Amino acid sequence: MTDVTWKFPDQASGLTDYHSMPTEKALDSELETFVREVLQNANDQGLPNDDPVKVTFEFNRLTGDDLDEYLEALQWTGQADPPANLEWHVERAIENEQARDPGLRRFVDSFEGDELLVLTVHDENTTGLVGEEDDSSQPYGALVKDFGGSEKLDSSSGGSHGVGKTVLWAFSSISTVIFNSGPRETISADEEPPRLIGRSILPAHDHEDANRTYTNHGWFGYADDSEIDRLGRPPSLWDGGNAVSELADTLQVDRPSNETGTSIGVVGFRIPGEDMHPEPEDLSEQFRHAAVKHFWPAISRGDLDVRVRTPDGDEEVANWNDAPGVRPFVECYSQLFEVETDELEGPGSVAKTTVDITVPEENEGVLDAPDPEYETTVDLLIRQLNPTDTEEFDESDDRDLSRNRVARLRGAQMIVDYVDKSSVADRGDDFVAVLVCGEAQSPNGDTPTPEQRAVEKFLKRSEPTQHDDWQGSKNDYLKKHYRGTIVKEIAALEGERLERALAEVVQEDVESGDGVPDMDDVAPIMGGRTNDDESKGGGPVMDWEEEPGTWFDDGNWMFYGKGGPIDEDHGPWSVTITIDRLDVDESSSDSIPVQSVKPLSPGVGIVQNGDSVTLDVDESIHEIEFEGSSEKVVDGIGDVREAFEIGAITEARLDVSAEIETEDDS
C-alpha cells in the first residue's frame, strides 16, 4: 500500500526539546499491571447490553516469510526516504542521552530479523475507536492521541488519570503499537471500517542535518499531505477496496469477528527489564491468573470473558482454576444481595455488615454542579473459612489470595487491592471479606442512589495511576475536587473503621481469665515519633508498604516489615524493633528478646539493645525490608492452639518505633 507512511513531527532545534517519555508514567512494569490496565480499558468501553465484553490476548511468533511481510508492511526499512523507516528513528532515538531507553538498545542489539513476538489484544462488544482525529473527548482521542487525559465520564469507569494505556507502549520492545478498530459509529459516510492507525513513542532524536529535532511521537497512517498539514501527523486509514483489511491482516491486528471493538498489536512484546523473548505458553498462565485475580467480580457476573491464544492455536478461557484462591471471595460476593444476617453461623457461612463513610462536599470552584456532603455506608461481606478454602489458597500460591484478606472494589468491578487483616482474626475465626463500594452496591439494572454515586466518584478520584489503592494523603487530584475531611475518610476503608466492622462479626467475646481461642498476627504499631518532636505531639513518621507483623513458628515469634520515612527529605534514620509479651488483658508485661534480625536491604547497620534491636539507616536509603525472630519461647510445641489455651505461651505484639532526622534537626 503506497499511501501509508510513518511521520515523526519535527521542530526547529531552537524550540523546547521534549525528551521525557510518556511511557515513564506507565505505572510499574509488572505483567499483572499490564493485564489489569488492558482489561480495565476494554471493560470500561462495553456496550449497554446483556452480552459480556470479550477480550482475547493472542500471541503470534513471526518468523520467515511472515516476519518479512510484517516488517515490510510496518515499513521497518525499505523506504527511499530514510525518515520514513521506523528503524531509522529507533536507531537515532537510542542516542538520546537525556532519555535513554535500555529496552530499545537491547532490541536493536539483539534483533536479527529472524523472530518477533507480537501480542494482539482483541476486544469485542465494545464501542471501538469512535471519534474524529482531533476530538479528545471520544475513545479514539483518549486511547490513541492523548496521554494524561481520559474521556471516561461514567463515574464507575476504571480511571481518572488517563495514563494507564501507556502500558501498551511500555511493553513493546520498540515502543510501537498498531490499532485496528470497528467503531460503533462513524462521523462521515466516507469512513468505512475498519480503522487503522499506528503510533510509536520514542525519545526525541536529532534530524540528520542536526538543525532540527524529531519529537517523540511517531504516527503510522494515511499519507495525505493536506491532512498531515492540518493535524501535524498522518490520520487514520479507513478501508477502501479491502486494502486496509489486508494491511491489518499482515500486521496481525485483523478483527476476529464483525462485532464492534478494537484489536491492538503490541510490536515485539516483552516484559520490561526481563527476557526479550518470553515464552507465550508461560505468559498465557500468568495472563489468565492476573485476569481472574483482579476481575473475578466482572467475570462472575457474566460481564467479562477473557481468553488467551498461543502461537500453536490453543485457546484457554480464564476461569477459577487459573487462580483457585479467588473461590472463597467469589462465594462471599455472590451473597451480596441475599444475605441478611450480620452473624457467622459456621464454616462457609456469610455475614453482611456496613462501614460508615462520609463523602465530603465537592468543590464548587472546580465543578459546575458540586455534590453536597453525604453520610452513608458501604457494604462488607464476610465469609468464615472452611478447610477447602485453605487448600485453594495453597494451590493459588499467591500472597494476596490468602486467609484474612479483604478484597475491595467499586462499580468498575475490578479488585482494587487485597488488604491483609490477619490481626482481626486473632480472637476469632479465619475469614475472607469483600468490601463493596459505590455503584457496585447497586444490583444490576438498578439506578444507583445519589449516595452510591458520590462514593463511586470519591473513590475513583482517590485511586493512583495504577488503580491499586485508595489514597487520601498526598493526593492533589482528590484535594482539588473536595472540601473537608478527605484523608480520614479514605483511610477508614482500610484502617480502624474497617477493622472494627470486621471484629464485630469474626471475633469472639473473651471474658477475663479465659484462654486465647485463636492466634495469628497482632496489629502492629504503625508509626513512631521523631526523637525531638515529643512536645509537638509527634505522629506517624513511617510509610509501611508491608505493615510490620508477627506470627508464631516452631517455638519462636517471627516478624517482617517493609517501609520508610513518610518525609522524602530526611536525614539518617533508625527503626527499633521490640517484641512485647501480652497478658490476657492485652497489656504489655515484659519483652521477648529478639534473637536475630536480617535486613533484606543493603547498607543497614544492626545494633543490639538488650531485648530490642535497632536498624541504623543512611539518609540515602528511603526504604528498608527486614525479617527476624525472637529467642525460643517454648520447646517441643505440638498444637500451637493448645499451647495458647493452657497458657504455655501468650500473645505478642511487635512494637516498631522510628527516629528520623529532618532538616530542622541539629
XYZ file of C-alpha atoms in Angstrom:
666
model
C 0.000 0.000 0.000
C 1.757 3.161 -1.175
C -0.419 5.674 0.650
C 0.789 4.680 4.123
C 3.635 6.443 5.880
C 5.487 6.926 9.138
C 5.921 10.502 10.268
C 7.604 11.890 13.366
C 6.801 15.619 13.544
C 9.938 17.726 13.667
C 10.669 21.114 15.140
C 13.422 23.684 14.999
C 16.196 22.962 17.480
C 15.764 26.423 18.978
C 12.394 25.385 20.438
C 11.968 23.358 23.613
C 13.022 19.746 23.171
C 10.621 17.253 24.744
C 12.939 14.477 25.807
C 10.717 12.962 28.501
C 8.799 9.828 27.614
C 5.079 9.455 28.340
C 5.736 5.771 28.990
C 7.784 6.784 32.023
C 4.361 7.196 33.669
C 3.370 3.690 32.644
C 2.893 2.543 36.214
C 5.198 -0.265 37.203
C 6.481 -2.828 34.743
C 4.815 -5.914 36.178
C 2.771 -8.208 33.996
C -0.203 -8.037 36.370
C -0.301 -4.269 35.856
C -0.378 -4.702 32.083
C -3.262 -7.172 32.260
C -5.192 -5.012 34.746
C -4.926 -1.867 32.639
C -5.763 -3.516 29.328
C -8.799 -5.331 30.736
C -9.966 -2.240 32.556
C -9.851 -0.125 29.407
C -11.793 -2.758 27.464
C -14.335 -3.323 30.237
C -14.997 0.408 30.503
C -15.923 0.510 26.794
C -18.526 -2.269 26.997
C -21.780 -1.743 25.129
C -25.003 -1.344 27.183
C -26.434 -4.796 26.506
C -26.615 -8.156 28.252
C -23.607 -9.626 26.431
C -20.182 -9.752 28.069
C -17.159 -7.814 26.924
C -14.897 -10.408 25.326
C -11.122 -9.896 25.438
C -8.698 -12.260 23.708
C -4.944 -11.991 24.200
C -3.405 -13.537 21.079
C 0.328 -14.277 20.800
C 1.930 -14.627 17.366
C 5.602 -15.558 16.948
C 6.583 -14.362 13.486
C 9.425 -15.981 11.541
C 10.471 -16.466 7.916
C 8.224 -15.071 5.202
C 5.548 -13.999 7.708
C 8.071 -11.809 9.517
C 9.424 -10.388 6.261
C 5.908 -9.429 5.166
C 5.198 -7.953 8.591
C 8.317 -5.775 8.628
C 7.628 -4.613 5.073
C 4.037 -3.670 5.949
C 5.255 -1.917 9.106
C 7.780 -0.006 6.965
C 10.588 -1.031 9.264
C 13.027 -0.495 6.391
C 12.866 -0.166 2.624
C 11.652 3.384 2.112
C 13.623 5.599 -0.271
C 13.463 8.487 2.187
C 15.097 7.085 5.391
C 12.997 9.125 7.884
C 10.020 7.139 6.603
C 11.607 3.965 8.010
C 10.739 3.148 11.606
C 14.143 1.518 12.170
C 15.842 4.803 11.216
C 14.045 6.612 14.050
C 14.625 3.835 16.597
C 18.364 3.815 15.958
C 18.576 7.581 16.376
C 16.357 7.589 19.441
C 18.731 5.347 21.395
C 21.399 8.018 21.027
C 19.385 10.487 23.136
C 21.406 10.644 26.347
C 18.716 12.647 28.149
C 16.063 9.962 27.769
C 17.848 6.668 27.380
C 15.601 3.661 26.886
C 17.524 0.452 27.747
C 14.795 -1.653 26.152
C 15.305 -0.017 22.766
C 19.053 -0.581 22.945
C 18.593 -4.229 23.888
C 16.187 -4.746 21.000
C 18.455 -3.111 18.415
C 21.440 -5.122 19.652
C 19.597 -8.459 19.671
C 17.152 -8.235 16.751
C 18.475 -10.093 13.712
C 15.274 -10.137 11.694
C 14.592 -13.810 12.352
C 11.880 -13.747 15.055
C 9.403 -11.262 16.532
C 6.694 -11.799 19.152
C 3.514 -9.776 18.612
C 0.744 -9.650 21.199
C -2.648 -8.655 19.841
C -5.426 -7.736 22.251
C -8.859 -8.168 20.672
C -11.901 -6.750 22.440
C -15.475 -7.385 21.284
C -18.857 -5.959 22.261
C -17.163 -2.625 22.937
C -17.557 0.835 21.407
C -14.405 0.702 19.278
C -12.354 3.763 18.369
C -15.151 6.278 17.898
C -14.262 9.924 17.336
C -12.686 12.389 14.954
C -8.929 12.737 14.604
C -8.749 15.845 16.765
C -11.515 15.040 19.275
C -10.064 14.165 22.679
C -13.470 13.579 24.272
C -14.085 10.307 22.406
C -12.449 6.863 22.707
C -10.138 7.366 19.695
C -8.612 10.543 21.054
C -8.391 9.204 24.605
C -6.700 5.899 23.738
C -4.545 6.774 20.731
C -3.935 10.512 20.700
C -3.795 11.964 24.213
C -1.887 10.885 27.315
C -2.806 12.275 30.706
C -6.467 12.751 29.833
C -9.458 10.454 29.962
C -12.782 10.516 28.182
C -14.368 8.165 30.754
C -17.091 10.367 32.109
C -19.032 7.465 33.603
C -18.446 7.561 37.349
C -17.986 3.776 37.542
C -15.293 3.574 34.872
C -11.799 2.471 35.732
C -9.584 5.532 35.767
C -9.368 9.282 36.153
C -5.803 9.990 35.076
C -5.723 8.680 31.516
C -2.141 7.362 31.573
C -2.836 3.679 32.218
C -2.941 2.995 28.481
C 0.772 3.812 28.236
C 1.467 0.241 29.382
C 0.774 -0.764 25.769
C 3.893 1.078 24.588
C 5.936 0.255 27.685
C 5.597 -3.481 26.948
C 6.673 -3.128 23.300
C 10.367 -3.654 22.574
C 10.278 -0.709 20.152
C 7.520 1.225 21.943
C 5.207 0.806 18.954
C 1.521 -0.135 18.905
C -0.878 -0.724 15.979
C -4.659 -0.212 16.335
C -7.370 -1.661 14.106
C -10.964 -0.930 15.056
C -14.533 -1.475 14.041
C -16.135 1.525 15.770
C -19.765 1.507 16.846
C -20.405 4.620 14.764
C -18.586 6.801 12.247
C -18.651 10.544 11.652
C -18.644 10.556 7.850
C -20.199 8.343 5.192
C -16.725 8.053 3.648
C -15.406 6.349 6.762
C -15.923 2.647 6.277
C -14.494 0.352 8.951
C -12.009 -0.976 9.756
C -9.999 1.986 11.020
C -6.226 1.520 11.315
C -3.583 3.729 12.917
C -0.150 3.119 14.424
C 1.822 5.074 16.962
C 5.392 4.912 18.186
C 6.685 6.726 21.281
C 10.454 7.140 21.254
C 12.907 9.511 22.898
C 13.233 12.764 20.951
C 16.064 12.469 18.445
C 18.101 14.662 16.141
C 17.405 15.327 12.490
C 20.191 14.157 10.206
C 21.197 17.738 9.418
C 21.418 18.498 13.182
C 19.334 21.643 12.758
C 16.004 20.102 13.701
C 14.769 17.598 16.233
C 12.160 14.889 15.835
C 9.610 14.796 18.638
C 8.983 11.518 20.427
C 5.594 10.860 18.801
C 5.606 8.941 15.521
C 2.467 8.167 13.557
C 1.736 5.414 11.016
C -1.238 6.354 8.874
C -2.634 7.812 5.678
C -0.112 9.702 3.538
C -2.440 12.623 2.832
C -0.450 15.866 2.660
C -3.419 18.130 3.349
C -4.436 16.168 6.469
C -0.836 15.945 7.625
C -0.573 19.727 7.309
C -3.834 20.154 9.235
C -3.099 17.662 12.028
C 0.677 17.706 12.054
C 0.615 13.907 11.548
C -0.936 11.231 9.312
C -4.600 10.477 10.039
C -6.243 7.065 10.400
C -6.645 4.741 7.445
C -10.211 3.739 6.647
C -10.991 0.721 4.491
C -11.294 1.162 0.762
C -11.443 -1.834 -1.504
C -10.277 -4.101 1.340
C -6.771 -2.585 1.254
C -6.817 -1.669 4.948
C -8.253 -5.062 5.894
C -5.368 -6.758 4.085
C -2.835 -4.487 5.802
C -4.421 -5.237 9.183
C -4.187 -8.965 8.452
C -0.466 -8.702 7.653
C 0.142 -6.614 10.797
C -1.618 -9.254 12.959
C -4.471 -6.939 14.018
C -7.266 -8.301 11.829
C -10.568 -8.443 13.684
C -11.779 -11.887 14.845
C -15.424 -11.033 14.115
C -17.686 -8.327 12.744
C -18.545 -7.141 16.252
C -17.583 -3.617 17.177
C -14.366 -3.269 19.126
C -10.637 -2.818 18.730
C -7.603 -5.024 18.061
C -4.335 -3.689 19.486
C -0.988 -5.026 18.312
C 1.969 -4.650 20.710
C 5.052 -4.940 18.488
C 7.832 -7.042 19.989
C 6.023 -7.826 23.233
C 8.277 -8.256 26.256
C 8.200 -7.576 29.995
C 10.392 -4.523 30.668
C 13.707 -5.467 32.245
C 13.193 -9.189 31.632
C 13.777 -11.695 28.825
C 13.428 -10.143 25.372
C 11.974 -13.434 24.113
C 9.388 -14.656 26.663
C 7.584 -17.947 26.104
C 3.911 -17.393 25.172
C 2.884 -20.604 26.925
C 4.275 -19.316 30.225
C 2.752 -15.894 29.606
C -0.637 -17.487 28.980
C -0.774 -18.880 32.529
C 0.286 -15.558 34.028
C -2.244 -13.602 31.942
C -5.126 -15.857 32.951
C -4.126 -15.771 36.625
C -3.938 -11.964 36.623
C -7.269 -11.657 34.814
C -9.080 -13.874 37.325
C -7.330 -12.378 40.352
C -8.309 -8.806 39.518
C -11.566 -9.214 37.566
C -13.396 -12.110 39.195
C -16.331 -9.813 40.128
C -16.944 -8.893 36.473
C -16.312 -12.481 35.342
C -18.651 -13.920 37.985
C -21.424 -11.513 36.947
C -21.060 -12.553 33.290
C -19.814 -9.097 32.274
C -16.338 -10.141 31.116
C -14.940 -13.078 29.129
C -11.131 -13.372 28.956
C -9.172 -15.760 26.724
C -5.526 -16.331 25.808
C -4.436 -17.806 22.454
C -0.871 -19.060 21.938
C 1.034 -19.407 18.632
C 0.165 -23.106 18.371
C -3.526 -22.162 18.154
C -4.525 -23.315 21.644
C -7.062 -21.036 23.310
C -7.760 -21.093 27.036
C -10.652 -19.314 28.767
C -9.686 -17.695 32.071
C -11.560 -19.433 34.911
C -11.318 -20.100 38.636
C -8.778 -22.899 38.090
C -6.276 -20.251 36.983
C -6.434 -18.620 40.428
C -8.219 -21.040 42.800
C -7.746 -18.702 45.740
C -10.473 -16.391 44.414
C -13.194 -19.002 45.004
C -13.824 -18.103 48.673
C -14.088 -14.429 47.670
C -16.473 -15.286 44.824
C -18.665 -17.331 47.173
C -18.696 -14.419 49.606
C -19.507 -11.807 46.949
C -22.305 -13.923 45.473
C -24.329 -13.325 48.673
C -24.289 -9.519 48.338
C -27.994 -9.137 47.681
C -29.149 -12.270 49.524
C -27.586 -12.463 52.972
C -29.386 -10.556 55.731
C -27.599 -11.668 58.879
C -24.606 -9.969 60.488
C -23.546 -13.150 62.311
C -21.447 -16.052 61.095
C -23.055 -19.438 61.619
C -20.130 -21.762 60.953
C -17.574 -22.657 58.267
C -18.701 -21.469 54.848
C -21.336 -19.072 56.197
C -21.532 -15.447 55.075
C -22.470 -12.373 57.103
C -23.107 -8.825 55.962
C -22.421 -5.568 57.758
C -21.553 -1.989 56.804
C -18.743 0.517 57.195
C -19.564 4.197 57.681
C -18.140 6.778 55.305
C -18.702 10.496 54.872
C -18.119 11.806 51.349
C -17.039 15.462 51.612
C -18.811 18.117 49.586
C -17.412 18.733 46.131
C -15.506 21.919 45.403
C -17.727 24.457 43.683
C -14.663 26.236 42.367
C -13.805 23.175 40.259
C -17.196 21.634 39.408
C -20.216 23.385 37.936
C -22.776 21.388 39.922
C -20.974 20.137 43.048
C -22.487 17.417 45.214
C -23.222 18.118 48.879
C -21.689 16.120 51.716
C -23.106 12.608 52.067
C -23.061 10.453 55.219
C -23.563 6.898 54.056
C -22.213 3.335 54.293
C -20.527 0.739 52.134
C -21.234 -2.995 52.304
C -18.904 -5.519 53.923
C -19.412 -9.226 53.243
C -17.533 -11.710 55.455
C -17.164 -15.449 54.903
C -15.952 -17.846 57.576
C -13.391 -20.153 56.014
C -13.562 -23.918 55.808
C -10.739 -26.445 55.143
C -11.351 -26.420 51.367
C -10.667 -22.690 51.236
C -7.201 -23.201 52.699
C -6.407 -25.801 50.043
C -7.429 -23.347 47.326
C -5.215 -20.642 48.788
C -2.276 -23.049 48.809
C -2.979 -24.036 45.215
C -3.006 -20.396 44.082
C 0.366 -19.704 45.746
C -0.440 -16.000 45.664
C 0.193 -13.822 48.699
C -2.928 -11.731 48.040
C -5.221 -14.719 47.670
C -4.991 -15.846 51.256
C -6.914 -16.048 54.501
C -7.963 -12.935 56.393
C -7.791 -10.672 53.344
C -10.346 -8.053 52.351
C -10.909 -7.616 48.611
C -12.003 -4.047 47.876
C -13.956 -2.974 44.803
C -16.291 -0.350 43.442
C -18.525 -0.104 40.368
C -15.752 -0.795 37.849
C -15.937 -4.459 39.024
C -12.154 -4.656 39.289
C -10.486 -5.584 42.581
C -8.564 -2.526 43.692
C -6.464 -4.443 46.204
C -6.401 -7.187 48.817
C -5.896 -5.799 52.330
C -4.335 -8.036 54.966
C -6.417 -8.006 58.155
C -4.919 -11.020 59.910
C -4.841 -9.088 63.169
C -8.634 -9.119 63.317
C -8.716 -12.929 63.300
C -6.530 -13.036 66.410
C -9.539 -13.675 68.681
C -11.910 -15.189 66.207
C -12.442 -17.098 63.004
C -10.339 -17.050 59.865
C -12.228 -15.321 57.089
C -12.219 -13.613 53.724
C -14.169 -10.438 53.131
C -15.283 -8.253 50.244
C -15.759 -4.519 50.712
C -18.325 -3.452 48.112
C -18.459 0.283 47.498
C -20.251 2.855 45.416
C -22.146 1.731 42.343
C -21.136 -1.879 42.985
C -23.650 -1.792 45.854
C -26.487 -1.399 43.364
C -27.996 -4.537 41.774
C -27.545 -4.936 38.013
C -30.099 -2.841 36.202
C -30.957 -0.654 39.181
C -30.145 3.031 39.220
C -27.503 3.800 41.848
C -28.563 6.118 44.649
C -27.035 9.616 44.896
C -25.028 8.373 47.882
C -23.647 5.430 45.892
C -22.709 7.700 43.001
C -20.976 10.074 45.409
C -18.918 7.244 46.964
C -18.065 5.987 43.479
C -16.677 9.332 42.338
C -14.850 9.859 45.631
C -13.036 6.527 45.443
C -12.352 6.745 41.721
C -10.630 10.080 42.224
C -8.626 8.655 45.116
C -7.017 5.934 43.003
C -3.417 6.392 41.841
C -2.432 5.857 38.220
C -2.279 2.073 38.594
C -5.701 1.858 40.344
C -4.382 -0.454 43.058
C -5.242 1.555 46.178
C -7.482 4.293 47.581
C -5.246 7.148 48.679
C -6.253 10.230 50.612
C -2.877 11.611 51.681
C -0.601 13.314 49.168
C -3.425 13.213 46.631
C -3.648 16.626 44.993
C -6.230 15.413 42.485
C -8.593 14.427 45.289
C -7.984 17.614 47.272
C -8.750 19.636 44.174
C -12.252 18.165 43.910
C -13.376 18.124 47.570
C -13.654 20.361 50.595
C -13.474 18.852 54.054
C -12.007 15.760 55.689
C -10.515 13.640 52.932
C -7.628 11.617 54.343
C -9.605 10.309 57.322
C -12.497 9.017 55.202
C -10.305 7.259 52.651
C -8.216 5.715 55.444
C -11.401 4.492 57.163
C -11.956 1.940 54.404
C -8.623 0.295 55.184
C -7.885 1.119 58.792
C -9.624 1.245 62.140
C -13.210 1.637 60.912
C -12.923 -1.381 58.631
C -11.206 -3.411 61.351
C -13.936 -2.558 63.852
C -16.655 -3.737 61.467
C -14.758 -6.978 60.824
C -14.088 -7.567 64.515
C -17.748 -7.232 65.471
C -18.512 -10.186 63.203
C -15.497 -12.514 63.415
C -14.157 -12.022 66.931
C -15.350 -13.914 69.960
C -16.004 -12.187 73.274
C -13.285 -13.259 75.711
C -14.014 -12.940 79.420
C -11.177 -12.142 81.826
C -9.225 -15.319 82.619
C -10.354 -17.195 79.500
C -7.772 -18.800 77.237
C -6.994 -17.242 73.893
C -9.207 -19.055 71.354
C -7.054 -18.493 68.293
C -3.897 -16.719 67.214
C -2.466 -15.010 64.160
C -0.698 -11.734 63.511
C -1.263 -8.995 66.076
C -1.844 -5.446 64.882
C 1.485 -3.615 64.793
C 2.093 -0.068 65.935
C 2.039 1.730 62.613
C 4.228 4.725 63.288
C 6.578 6.403 65.703
C 7.872 9.737 66.915
C 10.951 11.626 65.959
C 13.241 11.806 68.985
C 12.961 15.593 69.305
C 9.319 16.113 68.432
C 7.602 14.827 71.546
C 6.460 18.286 72.595
C 4.685 18.797 69.301
C 2.644 15.661 69.623
C 4.699 13.599 67.173
C 2.682 11.324 64.924
C 3.313 8.674 62.262
C 6.651 9.121 60.560
C 6.825 5.858 58.634
C 5.089 4.777 55.431
C 4.694 0.982 55.534
C 4.454 -0.862 52.225
C 4.150 -4.085 54.253
C 2.884 -3.443 57.772
C 5.165 -4.930 60.441
C 3.577 -8.048 61.843
C 4.281 -11.197 63.873
C 3.448 -14.874 63.662
C 4.418 -17.937 65.679
C 6.509 -20.688 64.104
C 8.303 -23.670 65.654
C 8.669 -22.125 69.110
C 9.720 -18.633 68.001
C 7.912 -15.397 67.248
C 8.756 -14.350 63.696
C 8.379 -10.834 62.299
C 8.561 -8.963 58.989
C 8.119 -5.408 57.726
C 8.912 -3.136 54.788
C 8.762 0.662 54.704
C 10.500 4.005 55.008
C 10.082 7.586 56.205
C 6.991 9.482 55.095
C 9.066 12.609 54.604
C 11.165 12.227 51.449
C 13.555 14.959 52.634
C 15.028 13.092 55.591
C 18.422 12.580 57.106
C 19.806 9.450 58.788
C 17.094 7.346 60.411
C 16.635 4.242 62.501
C 13.973 1.661 63.311
C 13.837 -0.073 66.702
C 12.098 -3.450 66.942
C 10.730 -4.830 70.203
C 8.566 -7.899 70.799
C 6.237 -7.362 73.783
C 4.621 -10.233 75.645
C 0.924 -9.515 76.248
C -1.189 -10.539 79.185
C -4.734 -11.752 78.655
C -5.994 -8.171 79.003
C -3.617 -7.221 76.128
C -1.350 -5.120 78.330
C 2.417 -5.451 77.928
C 4.102 -7.462 80.678
C 7.696 -7.846 79.501
C 9.735 -8.122 76.322
C 10.739 -11.260 74.464
C 14.384 -10.930 73.378
C 14.959 -10.504 69.671
C 17.314 -13.306 68.669
C 18.081 -12.307 65.101
C 17.134 -9.718 62.532
C 18.062 -9.740 58.868
C 17.846 -6.549 56.845
C 16.802 -7.509 53.317
C 18.139 -4.174 52.059
C 21.831 -3.184 51.713
C 23.565 -0.518 53.782
C 21.719 -1.113 57.082
C 23.548 -1.320 60.404
C 22.359 -3.533 63.301
C 22.652 -2.566 66.975
C 21.528 -4.924 69.778
C 19.898 -3.031 72.690
C 19.259 -5.721 75.259
C 15.969 -7.321 74.218
C 15.406 -4.998 71.235
C 17.282 -4.380 68.003
C 17.853 -1.078 66.186
C 18.443 -0.807 62.447
C 20.509 2.280 61.554
C 19.887 3.580 58.056
C 21.800 6.106 55.945
C 19.954 9.157 54.613
C 20.439 7.935 51.017
C 18.185 4.930 51.673
C 14.442 5.628 51.525
C 13.016 2.174 52.316
C 14.145 -0.995 54.061
C 12.821 -4.531 54.298
C 13.561 -6.673 57.340
C 12.684 -10.019 58.916
C 13.734 -11.814 62.067
C 12.769 -13.904 65.054
C 12.654 -13.947 68.830
C 14.552 -16.264 71.084
C 12.951 -19.646 71.621
C 9.771 -19.104 73.626
C 8.947 -22.732 74.314
C 10.359 -26.038 73.067
C 8.539 -29.031 71.744
C 5.204 -27.405 70.924
C 2.772 -29.744 69.296
C -0.536 -27.975 68.787
C 0.024 -24.216 68.939
C -3.650 -23.575 69.689
C -3.468 -25.870 72.704
C -0.293 -24.139 73.901
C -2.144 -20.849 73.934
C -5.152 -22.277 75.715
C -3.149 -23.769 78.579
C -1.025 -20.660 78.945
C 2.302 -22.138 77.788
C 2.650 -19.083 75.597
C 0.715 -15.853 75.348
C 0.212 -13.331 72.612
C 2.940 -10.978 71.467
C 2.906 -7.612 69.775
C 5.597 -6.205 67.519
C 6.391 -2.623 68.520
C 8.222 -0.648 65.870
C 9.431 2.865 66.606
C 11.318 5.179 64.271
C 13.745 8.020 64.863
C 14.291 10.260 61.861
C 16.417 13.342 61.448
C 14.850 16.148 59.431
C 16.240 19.397 58.034
C 15.321 21.114 61.325
C 17.336 18.648 63.461
C 20.721 19.695 64.785
